[in-house]
Tab-separated table of C-alpha atoms in Angstrom:
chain	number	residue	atom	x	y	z
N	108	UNK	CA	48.904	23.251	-1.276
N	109	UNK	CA	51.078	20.585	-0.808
N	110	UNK	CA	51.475	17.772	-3.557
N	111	UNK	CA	48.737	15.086	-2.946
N	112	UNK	CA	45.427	14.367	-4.372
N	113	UNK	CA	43.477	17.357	-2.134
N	114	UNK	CA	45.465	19.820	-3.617
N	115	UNK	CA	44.726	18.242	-7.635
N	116	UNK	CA	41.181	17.934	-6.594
N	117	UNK	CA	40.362	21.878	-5.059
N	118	UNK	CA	42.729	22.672	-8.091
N	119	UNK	CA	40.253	21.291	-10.385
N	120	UNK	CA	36.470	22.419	-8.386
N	121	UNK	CA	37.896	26.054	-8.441
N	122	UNK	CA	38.561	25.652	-12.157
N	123	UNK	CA	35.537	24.977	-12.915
N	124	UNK	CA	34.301	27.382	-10.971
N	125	UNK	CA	32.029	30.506	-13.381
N	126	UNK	CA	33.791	33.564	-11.977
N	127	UNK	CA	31.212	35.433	-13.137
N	128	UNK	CA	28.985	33.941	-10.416
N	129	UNK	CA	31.423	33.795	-8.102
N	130	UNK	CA	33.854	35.862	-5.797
N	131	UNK	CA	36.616	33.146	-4.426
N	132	UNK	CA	39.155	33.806	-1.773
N	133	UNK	CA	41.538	31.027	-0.720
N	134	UNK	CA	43.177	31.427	2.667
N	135	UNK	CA	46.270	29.356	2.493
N	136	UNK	CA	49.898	28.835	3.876
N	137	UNK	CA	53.139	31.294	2.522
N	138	UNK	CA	54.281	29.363	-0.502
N	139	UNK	CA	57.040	27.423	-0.262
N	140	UNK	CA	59.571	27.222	-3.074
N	141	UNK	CA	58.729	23.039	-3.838
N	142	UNK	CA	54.957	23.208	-4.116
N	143	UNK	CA	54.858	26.913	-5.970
N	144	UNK	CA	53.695	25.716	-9.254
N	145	UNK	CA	50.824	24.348	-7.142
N	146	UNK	CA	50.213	28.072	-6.778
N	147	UNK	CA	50.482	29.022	-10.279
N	148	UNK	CA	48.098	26.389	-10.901
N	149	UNK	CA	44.882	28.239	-9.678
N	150	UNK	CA	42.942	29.929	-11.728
N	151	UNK	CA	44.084	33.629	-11.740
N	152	UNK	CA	40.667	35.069	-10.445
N	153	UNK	CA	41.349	33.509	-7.505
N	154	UNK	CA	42.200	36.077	-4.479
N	155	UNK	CA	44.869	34.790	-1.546
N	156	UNK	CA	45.102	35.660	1.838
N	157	UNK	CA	48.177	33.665	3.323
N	158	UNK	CA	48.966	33.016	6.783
N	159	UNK	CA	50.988	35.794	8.603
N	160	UNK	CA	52.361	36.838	11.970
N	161	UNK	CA	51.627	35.455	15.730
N	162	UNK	CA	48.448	34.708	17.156
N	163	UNK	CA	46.992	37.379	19.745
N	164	UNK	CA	46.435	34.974	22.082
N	165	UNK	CA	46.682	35.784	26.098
N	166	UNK	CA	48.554	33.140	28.368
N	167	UNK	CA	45.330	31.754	29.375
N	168	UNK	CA	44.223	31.311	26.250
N	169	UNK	CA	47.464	29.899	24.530
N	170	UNK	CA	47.304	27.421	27.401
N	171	UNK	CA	43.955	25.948	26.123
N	172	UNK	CA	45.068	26.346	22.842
N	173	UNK	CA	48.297	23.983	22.839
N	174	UNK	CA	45.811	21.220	25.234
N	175	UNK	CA	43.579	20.511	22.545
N	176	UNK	CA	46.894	20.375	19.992
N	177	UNK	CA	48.361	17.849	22.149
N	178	UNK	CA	45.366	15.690	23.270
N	179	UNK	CA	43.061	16.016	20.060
N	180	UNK	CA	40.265	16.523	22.400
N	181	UNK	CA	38.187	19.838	23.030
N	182	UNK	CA	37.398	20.285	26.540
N	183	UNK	CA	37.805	23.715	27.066
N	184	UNK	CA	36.917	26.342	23.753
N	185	UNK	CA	38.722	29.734	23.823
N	186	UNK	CA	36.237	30.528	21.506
N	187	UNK	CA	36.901	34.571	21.828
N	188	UNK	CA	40.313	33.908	21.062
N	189	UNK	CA	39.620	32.006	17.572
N	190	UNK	CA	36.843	34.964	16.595
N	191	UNK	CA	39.966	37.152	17.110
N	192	UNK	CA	42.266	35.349	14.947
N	193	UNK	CA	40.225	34.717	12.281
N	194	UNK	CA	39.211	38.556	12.648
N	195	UNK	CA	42.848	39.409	12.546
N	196	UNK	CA	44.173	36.911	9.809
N	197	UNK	CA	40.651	38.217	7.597
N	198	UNK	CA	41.176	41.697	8.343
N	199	UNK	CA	37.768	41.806	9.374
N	200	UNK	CA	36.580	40.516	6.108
N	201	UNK	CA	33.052	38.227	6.062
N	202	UNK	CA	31.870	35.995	3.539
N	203	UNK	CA	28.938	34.409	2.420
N	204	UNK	CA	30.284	31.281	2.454
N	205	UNK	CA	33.434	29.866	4.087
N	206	UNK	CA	34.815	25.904	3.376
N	207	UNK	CA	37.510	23.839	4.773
N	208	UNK	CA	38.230	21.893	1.796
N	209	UNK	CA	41.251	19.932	3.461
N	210	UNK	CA	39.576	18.724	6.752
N	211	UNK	CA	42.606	17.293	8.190
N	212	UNK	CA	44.118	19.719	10.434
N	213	UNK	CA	42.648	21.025	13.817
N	214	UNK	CA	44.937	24.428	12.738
N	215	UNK	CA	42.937	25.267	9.730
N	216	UNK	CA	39.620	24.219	10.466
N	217	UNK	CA	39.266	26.507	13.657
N	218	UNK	CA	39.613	29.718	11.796
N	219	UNK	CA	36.930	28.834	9.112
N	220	UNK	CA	34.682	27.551	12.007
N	221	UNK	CA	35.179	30.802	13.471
N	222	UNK	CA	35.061	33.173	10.686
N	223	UNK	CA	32.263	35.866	10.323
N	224	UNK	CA	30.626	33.529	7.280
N	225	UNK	CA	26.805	33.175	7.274
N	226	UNK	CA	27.122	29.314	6.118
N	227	UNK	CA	30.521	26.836	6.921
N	228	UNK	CA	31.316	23.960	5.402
N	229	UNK	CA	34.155	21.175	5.666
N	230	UNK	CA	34.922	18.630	3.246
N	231	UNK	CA	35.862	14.486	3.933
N	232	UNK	CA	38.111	13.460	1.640
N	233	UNK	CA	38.536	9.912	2.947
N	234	UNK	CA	37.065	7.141	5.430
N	235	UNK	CA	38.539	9.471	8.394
N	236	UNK	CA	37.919	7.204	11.413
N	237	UNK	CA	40.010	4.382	9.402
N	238	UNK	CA	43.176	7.304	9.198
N	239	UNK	CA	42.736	8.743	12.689
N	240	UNK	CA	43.647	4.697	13.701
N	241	UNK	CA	46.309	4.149	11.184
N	242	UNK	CA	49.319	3.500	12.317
N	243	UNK	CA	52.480	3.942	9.952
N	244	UNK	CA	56.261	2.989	11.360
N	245	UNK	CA	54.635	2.433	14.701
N	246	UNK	CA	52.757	6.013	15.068
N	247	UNK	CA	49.413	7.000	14.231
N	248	UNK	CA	50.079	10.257	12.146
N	249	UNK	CA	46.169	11.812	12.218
N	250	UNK	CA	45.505	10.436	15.890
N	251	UNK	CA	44.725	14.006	16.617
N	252	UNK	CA	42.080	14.121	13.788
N	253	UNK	CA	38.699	14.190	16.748
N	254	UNK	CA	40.041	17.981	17.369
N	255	UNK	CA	38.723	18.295	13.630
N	256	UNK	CA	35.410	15.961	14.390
N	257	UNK	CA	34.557	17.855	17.856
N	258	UNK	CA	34.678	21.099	15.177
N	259	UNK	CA	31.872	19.685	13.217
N	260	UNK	CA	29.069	20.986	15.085
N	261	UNK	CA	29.983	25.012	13.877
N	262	UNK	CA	29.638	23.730	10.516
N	263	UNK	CA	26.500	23.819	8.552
N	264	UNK	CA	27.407	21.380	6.264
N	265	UNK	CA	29.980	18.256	6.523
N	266	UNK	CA	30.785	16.862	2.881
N	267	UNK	CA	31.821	13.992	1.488
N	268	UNK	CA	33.458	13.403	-2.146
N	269	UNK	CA	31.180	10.428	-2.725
N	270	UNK	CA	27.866	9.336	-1.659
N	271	UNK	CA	29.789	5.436	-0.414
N	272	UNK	CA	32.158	7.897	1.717
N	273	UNK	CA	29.415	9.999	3.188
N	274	UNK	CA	27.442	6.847	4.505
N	275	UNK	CA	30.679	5.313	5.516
N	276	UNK	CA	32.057	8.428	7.801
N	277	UNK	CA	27.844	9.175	9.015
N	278	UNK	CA	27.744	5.925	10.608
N	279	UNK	CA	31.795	6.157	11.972
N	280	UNK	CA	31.388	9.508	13.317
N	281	UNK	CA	27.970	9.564	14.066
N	282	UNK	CA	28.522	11.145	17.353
N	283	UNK	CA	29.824	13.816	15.860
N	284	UNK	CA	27.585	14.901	13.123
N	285	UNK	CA	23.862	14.999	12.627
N	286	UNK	CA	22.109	13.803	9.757
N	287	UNK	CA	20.705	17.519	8.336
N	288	UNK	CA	24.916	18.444	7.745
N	289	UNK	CA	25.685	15.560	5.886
N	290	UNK	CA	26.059	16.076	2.256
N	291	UNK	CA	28.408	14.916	-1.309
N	292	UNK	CA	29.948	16.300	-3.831
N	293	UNK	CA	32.005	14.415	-6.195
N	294	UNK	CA	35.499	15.041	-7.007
N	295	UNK	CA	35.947	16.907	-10.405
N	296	UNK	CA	38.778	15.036	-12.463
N	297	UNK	CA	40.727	16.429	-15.538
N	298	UNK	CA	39.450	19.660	-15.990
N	299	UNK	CA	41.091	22.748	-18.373
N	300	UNK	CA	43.465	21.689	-20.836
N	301	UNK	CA	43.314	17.964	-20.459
N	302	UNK	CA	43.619	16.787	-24.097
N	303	UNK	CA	46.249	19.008	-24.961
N	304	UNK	CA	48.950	16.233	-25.577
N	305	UNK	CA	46.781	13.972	-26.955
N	306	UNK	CA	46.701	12.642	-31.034
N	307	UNK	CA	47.145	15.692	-32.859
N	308	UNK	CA	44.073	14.546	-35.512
N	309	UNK	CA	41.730	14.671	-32.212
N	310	UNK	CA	41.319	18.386	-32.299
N	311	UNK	CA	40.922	20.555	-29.239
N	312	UNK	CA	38.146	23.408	-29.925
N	313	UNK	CA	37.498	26.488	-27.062
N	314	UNK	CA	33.280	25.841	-26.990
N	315	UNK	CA	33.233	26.427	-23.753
N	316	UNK	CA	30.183	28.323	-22.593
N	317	UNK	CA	26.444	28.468	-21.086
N	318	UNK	CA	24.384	25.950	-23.380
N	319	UNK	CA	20.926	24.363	-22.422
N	320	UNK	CA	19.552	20.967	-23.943
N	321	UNK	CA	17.675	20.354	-27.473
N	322	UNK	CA	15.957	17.153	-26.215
N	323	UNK	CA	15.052	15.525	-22.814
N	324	UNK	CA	16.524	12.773	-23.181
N	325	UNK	CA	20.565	12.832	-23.661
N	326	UNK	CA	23.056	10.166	-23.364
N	327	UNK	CA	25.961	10.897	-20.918
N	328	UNK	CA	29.361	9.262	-21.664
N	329	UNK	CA	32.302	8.426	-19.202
N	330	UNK	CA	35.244	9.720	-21.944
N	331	UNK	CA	35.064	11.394	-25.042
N	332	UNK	CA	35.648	8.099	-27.061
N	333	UNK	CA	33.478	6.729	-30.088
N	334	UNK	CA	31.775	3.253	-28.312
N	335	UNK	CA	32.348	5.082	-24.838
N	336	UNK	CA	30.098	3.318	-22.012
N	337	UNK	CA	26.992	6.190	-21.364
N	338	UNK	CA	23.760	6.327	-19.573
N	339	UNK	CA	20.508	8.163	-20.451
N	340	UNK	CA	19.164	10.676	-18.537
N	341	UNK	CA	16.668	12.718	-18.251
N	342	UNK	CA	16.928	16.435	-18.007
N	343	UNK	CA	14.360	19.509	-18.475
N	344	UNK	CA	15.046	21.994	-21.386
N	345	UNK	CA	15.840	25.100	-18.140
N	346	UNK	CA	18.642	22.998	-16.618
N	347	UNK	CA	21.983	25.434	-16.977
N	348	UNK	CA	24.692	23.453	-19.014
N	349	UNK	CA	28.105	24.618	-18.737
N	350	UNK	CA	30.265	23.471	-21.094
N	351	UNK	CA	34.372	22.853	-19.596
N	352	UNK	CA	36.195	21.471	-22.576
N	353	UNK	CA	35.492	19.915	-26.180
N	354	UNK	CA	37.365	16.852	-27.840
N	355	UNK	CA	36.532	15.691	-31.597
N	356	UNK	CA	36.978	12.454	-32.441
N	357	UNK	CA	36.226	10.979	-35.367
N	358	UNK	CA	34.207	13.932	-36.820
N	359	UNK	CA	32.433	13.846	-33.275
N	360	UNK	CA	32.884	16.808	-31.022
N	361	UNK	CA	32.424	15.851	-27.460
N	362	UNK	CA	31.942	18.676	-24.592
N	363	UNK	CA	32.599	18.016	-20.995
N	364	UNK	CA	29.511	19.122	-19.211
N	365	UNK	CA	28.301	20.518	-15.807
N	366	UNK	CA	24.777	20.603	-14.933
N	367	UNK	CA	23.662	23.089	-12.473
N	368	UNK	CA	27.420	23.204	-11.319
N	369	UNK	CA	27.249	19.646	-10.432
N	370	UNK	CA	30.050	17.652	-12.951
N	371	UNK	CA	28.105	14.879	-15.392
N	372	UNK	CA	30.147	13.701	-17.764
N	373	UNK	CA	30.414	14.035	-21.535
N	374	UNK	CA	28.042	14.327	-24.300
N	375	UNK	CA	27.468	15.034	-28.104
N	376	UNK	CA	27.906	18.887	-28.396
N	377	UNK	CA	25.032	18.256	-31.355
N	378	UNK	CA	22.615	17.808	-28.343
N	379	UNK	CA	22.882	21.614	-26.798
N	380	UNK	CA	22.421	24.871	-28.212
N	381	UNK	CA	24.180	28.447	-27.122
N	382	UNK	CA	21.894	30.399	-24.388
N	383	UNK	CA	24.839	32.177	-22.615
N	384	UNK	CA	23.296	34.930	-24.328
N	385	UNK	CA	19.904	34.797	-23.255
N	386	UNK	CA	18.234	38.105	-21.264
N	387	UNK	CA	17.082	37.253	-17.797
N	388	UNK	CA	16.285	40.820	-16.722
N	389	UNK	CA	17.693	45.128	-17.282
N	390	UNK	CA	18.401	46.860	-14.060
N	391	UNK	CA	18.437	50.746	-14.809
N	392	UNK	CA	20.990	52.410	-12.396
N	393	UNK	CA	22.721	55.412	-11.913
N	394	UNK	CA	26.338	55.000	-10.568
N	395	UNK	CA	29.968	55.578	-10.590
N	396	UNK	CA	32.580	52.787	-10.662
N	397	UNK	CA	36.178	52.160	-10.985
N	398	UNK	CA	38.082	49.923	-13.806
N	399	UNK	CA	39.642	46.999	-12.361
N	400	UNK	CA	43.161	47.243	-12.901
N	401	UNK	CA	44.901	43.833	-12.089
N	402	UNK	CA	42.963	42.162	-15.554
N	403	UNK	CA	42.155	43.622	-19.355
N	404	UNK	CA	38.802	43.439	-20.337
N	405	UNK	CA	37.269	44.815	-23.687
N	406	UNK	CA	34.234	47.627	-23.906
N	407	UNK	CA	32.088	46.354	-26.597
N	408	UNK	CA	30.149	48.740	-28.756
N	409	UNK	CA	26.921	46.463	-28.459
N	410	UNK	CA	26.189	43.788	-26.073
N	411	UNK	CA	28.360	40.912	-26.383
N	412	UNK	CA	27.492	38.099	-27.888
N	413	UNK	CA	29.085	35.575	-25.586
N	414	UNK	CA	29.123	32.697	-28.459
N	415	UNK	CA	32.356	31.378	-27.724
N	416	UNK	CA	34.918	31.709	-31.230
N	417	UNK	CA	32.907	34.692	-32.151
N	418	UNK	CA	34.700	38.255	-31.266
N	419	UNK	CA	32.311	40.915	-30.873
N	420	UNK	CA	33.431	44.250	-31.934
N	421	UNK	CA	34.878	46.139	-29.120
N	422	UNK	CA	35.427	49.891	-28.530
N	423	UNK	CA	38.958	49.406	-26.583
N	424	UNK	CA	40.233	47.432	-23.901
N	425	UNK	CA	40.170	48.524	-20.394
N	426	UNK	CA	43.779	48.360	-19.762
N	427	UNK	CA	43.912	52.044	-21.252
N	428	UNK	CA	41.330	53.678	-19.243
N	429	UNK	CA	41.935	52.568	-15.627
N	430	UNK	CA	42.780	55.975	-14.934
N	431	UNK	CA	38.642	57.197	-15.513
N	432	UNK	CA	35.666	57.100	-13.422
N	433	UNK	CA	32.711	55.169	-15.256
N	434	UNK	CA	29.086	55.713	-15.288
N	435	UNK	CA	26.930	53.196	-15.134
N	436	UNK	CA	23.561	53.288	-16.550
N	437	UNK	CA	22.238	49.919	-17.284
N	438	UNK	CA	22.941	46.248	-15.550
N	439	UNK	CA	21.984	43.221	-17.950
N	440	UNK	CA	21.125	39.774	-16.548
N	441	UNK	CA	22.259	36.725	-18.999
N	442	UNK	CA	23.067	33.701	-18.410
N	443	UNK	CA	26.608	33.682	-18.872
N	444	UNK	CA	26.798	36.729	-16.326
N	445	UNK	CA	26.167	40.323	-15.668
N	446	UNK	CA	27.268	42.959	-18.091
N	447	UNK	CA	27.191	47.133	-17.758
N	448	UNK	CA	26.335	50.133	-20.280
N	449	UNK	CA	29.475	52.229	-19.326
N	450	UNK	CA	30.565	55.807	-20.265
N	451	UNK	CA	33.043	58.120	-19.203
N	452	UNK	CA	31.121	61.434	-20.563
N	453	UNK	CA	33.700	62.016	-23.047
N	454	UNK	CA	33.006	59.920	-25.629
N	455	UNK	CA	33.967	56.581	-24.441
N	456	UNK	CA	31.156	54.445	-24.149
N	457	UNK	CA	29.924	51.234	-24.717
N	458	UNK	CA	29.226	47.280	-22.767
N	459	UNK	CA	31.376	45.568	-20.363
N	460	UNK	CA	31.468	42.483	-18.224
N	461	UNK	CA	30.340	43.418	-14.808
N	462	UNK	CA	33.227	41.803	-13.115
N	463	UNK	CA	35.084	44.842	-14.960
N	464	UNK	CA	33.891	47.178	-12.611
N	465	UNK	CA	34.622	47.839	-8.751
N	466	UNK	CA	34.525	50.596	-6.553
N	467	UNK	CA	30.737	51.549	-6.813
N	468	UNK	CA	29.305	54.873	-6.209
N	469	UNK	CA	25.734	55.950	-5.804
N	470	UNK	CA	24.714	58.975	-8.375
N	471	UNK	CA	21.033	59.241	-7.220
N	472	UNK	CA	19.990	62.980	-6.723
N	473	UNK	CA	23.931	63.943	-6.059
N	474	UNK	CA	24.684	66.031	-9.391
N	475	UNK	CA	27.489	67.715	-7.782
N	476	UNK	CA	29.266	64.151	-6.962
N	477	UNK	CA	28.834	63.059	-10.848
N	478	UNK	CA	30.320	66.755	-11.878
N	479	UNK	CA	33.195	66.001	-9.847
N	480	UNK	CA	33.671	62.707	-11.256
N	481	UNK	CA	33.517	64.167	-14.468
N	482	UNK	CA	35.563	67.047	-14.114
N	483	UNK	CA	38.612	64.026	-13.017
N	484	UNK	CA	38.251	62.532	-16.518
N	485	UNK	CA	38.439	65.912	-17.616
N	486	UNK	CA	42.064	66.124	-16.304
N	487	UNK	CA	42.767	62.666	-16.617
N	488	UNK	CA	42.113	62.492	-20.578
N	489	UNK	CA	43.433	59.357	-22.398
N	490	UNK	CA	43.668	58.309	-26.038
N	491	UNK	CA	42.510	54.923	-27.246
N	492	UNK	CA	41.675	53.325	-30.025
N	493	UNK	CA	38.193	53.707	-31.862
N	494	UNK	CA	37.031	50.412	-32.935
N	495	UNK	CA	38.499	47.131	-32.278
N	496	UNK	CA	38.193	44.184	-34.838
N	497	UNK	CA	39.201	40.600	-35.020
N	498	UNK	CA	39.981	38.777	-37.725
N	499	UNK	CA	40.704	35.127	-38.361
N	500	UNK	CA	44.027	33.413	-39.407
């Protein structure tokens, strides 16, 4: 999380990220005091697991270790001993996914090649053969950069930030990666609040949402400017548009768009309409869950609307009622993300956003189990409000 342009740019992916979709975990170094508002930068879903304690390494095993520091070179794995550390620093944690977004250091890019992840990935931010030979003051700084490149072959996928750098660093390293890893993903520039300072008469407006197209053809613009340069493209009416942030100018109101997660560009927000709300599917269940109690969330008394400006009415707001168990009878699927029917069996009752709720327990054919959960609201009573509404100012 130091300050240089990887840090801005895996600020600004897990921005854009829809936490509704997804769960992210960013395994990082302590903070130090200089680059802490790097920390307070990411986006406050975001869970960290920092670096701690001493590696459990056995003499043998250290030995191998600090060869492949000092030559760069791989020639003997202690393979059992990274599993370990990764197990340790993880606390035996697996995920479904697991991405060295810096791709620089030998240090880092071990333990996510050795974590218990079903796919790995490791990002290139630059032409990497050109800084493993550069040489600054008389030393080469990332000479020790082919520990990293004899690491790609226990990643699934080896990614580039541009399609130029991906062909450039496939035929440089072409030793060490085969063709089926090799993917891109643009950087993501400028995302959350970017207008902010900008002319006061170019309003900022808070659109931003699950949308879909009108038409199939829409013109994509490189900045939210009247006479900007665009393209047309072509794009099905079932492509998921997610809208980041909206500029007007000049009576215009321009939304910054992804497409299938993938960043685009701008367009007219008169070319989408609002299907965050839209019903994919309603899972009937029969569970027990927890509040989470780090966020506030609200309990609507119908199911949210999701159109962004509009405030549903709301029953009360979780922050009162972490103390209850919650039953769970219904799951709906939309596609701005999952939301629960919720009661407590007091009264209480009403829809929440799924990522509300943690700490699931099965209530199929165990009465006594939902009496007991029950009977703890019972003696854990709370008073909240009745109805919640919002008015404009």
């Amino acid at each position: 999380m130091d300050n240089n342009g990887i840090t801005q740019s895996f600020i600004n992916l897990t921005n854009a990220l829809d936490y509704q979709k997804y769960d992210v975990t960013v395994f990082t170094n302590t903070p130090k005091s200089h680059f802490f508002h790097n920390y307070q930068k990411l986006n406050k879903n975001i869970r960290l697991i920092f670096r701690t304690g001493s590696p459990n390494f056995s003499e043998k095993e250290q030995m191998l270790h600090d060869k492949i520091n000092k030559s760069g070179h791989i020639t003997s794995l202690p393979e059992v001993a990274f599993k370990r550390e990764a197990h340790r620093l993880f606390s035996g944690l697996s995920f479904d996914k697991a991405i060295d977004f810096s791709g620089y250091s030998f240090y880092w890019s071990k333990f996510v090649a050795f974590s218990d992840s079903r796919v790995k990935m490791i990002f290139q931010h630059n032409d990497l053969y050109a800084e493993m030979t550069k040489e600054i003051d008389g030393k080469f700084p990332h000479k020790k950069l082919t520990g990293v490149f004899e690491l790609y072959h226990y990643f699934d996928k080896v990614i580039s930030v541009s399609k130029a750098l991906m062909t450039i660093n496939s035929h440089k390293l072409s030793k060490y990666i085969e063709a089926e890893q090799l993917d891109y993903l643009p950087n993501l520039i400028f995302l959350g609040n970017d207008f902010v300072s900008e002319k006061k008469e170019e309003a900022l407006f808070n659109l931003n949402g699950i949308y879909s197209f009108i038409n199939s053809e829409i013109r994509i613009f490189q900045n939210p400017k009247v006479n900007s340069v665009f393209e047309v493209k072509s794009f099905s009416k079932n492509e998921i548009v997610k809208v980041l942030s909206t500029k007007k100018v000049q009576d215009i109101i321009f939304v910054k768009i992804l497409v299938n997660d993938i960043y685009l560009g701008w367009v007219e927000f008169s070319e989408l309409k609002f299907s965050g709300n839209e019903t994919k599917k309603v899972v009937k269940v029969k569970k027990v869950a927890s509040i989470v109690k780090k966020q506030n969330f609200l309990i609507y008394q119908n199911i949210p609307n999701f159109f962004p400006g509009e405030k549903d009415e709301a029953v009360t707001e979780t922050k009162y009622v972490t103390q209850q168990y919650w039953f769970v009878n219904k799951v709906l699927f939309t596609k701005q993300g999952k939301v629960a029917y919720i009661s407590n069996g007091l009264g209480i009752k009403g829809w929440v956003r799924y990522g509300a709720l943690n700490r699931f327990h099965n209530l199929a054919n165990k009465p006594y189990l939902a009496l007991g959960f029950l009977i703890h609201n019972l003696r854990n009573k709370c008073l909240t409000s009745s109805k919640i509404t919002f008015e404009k100012y």
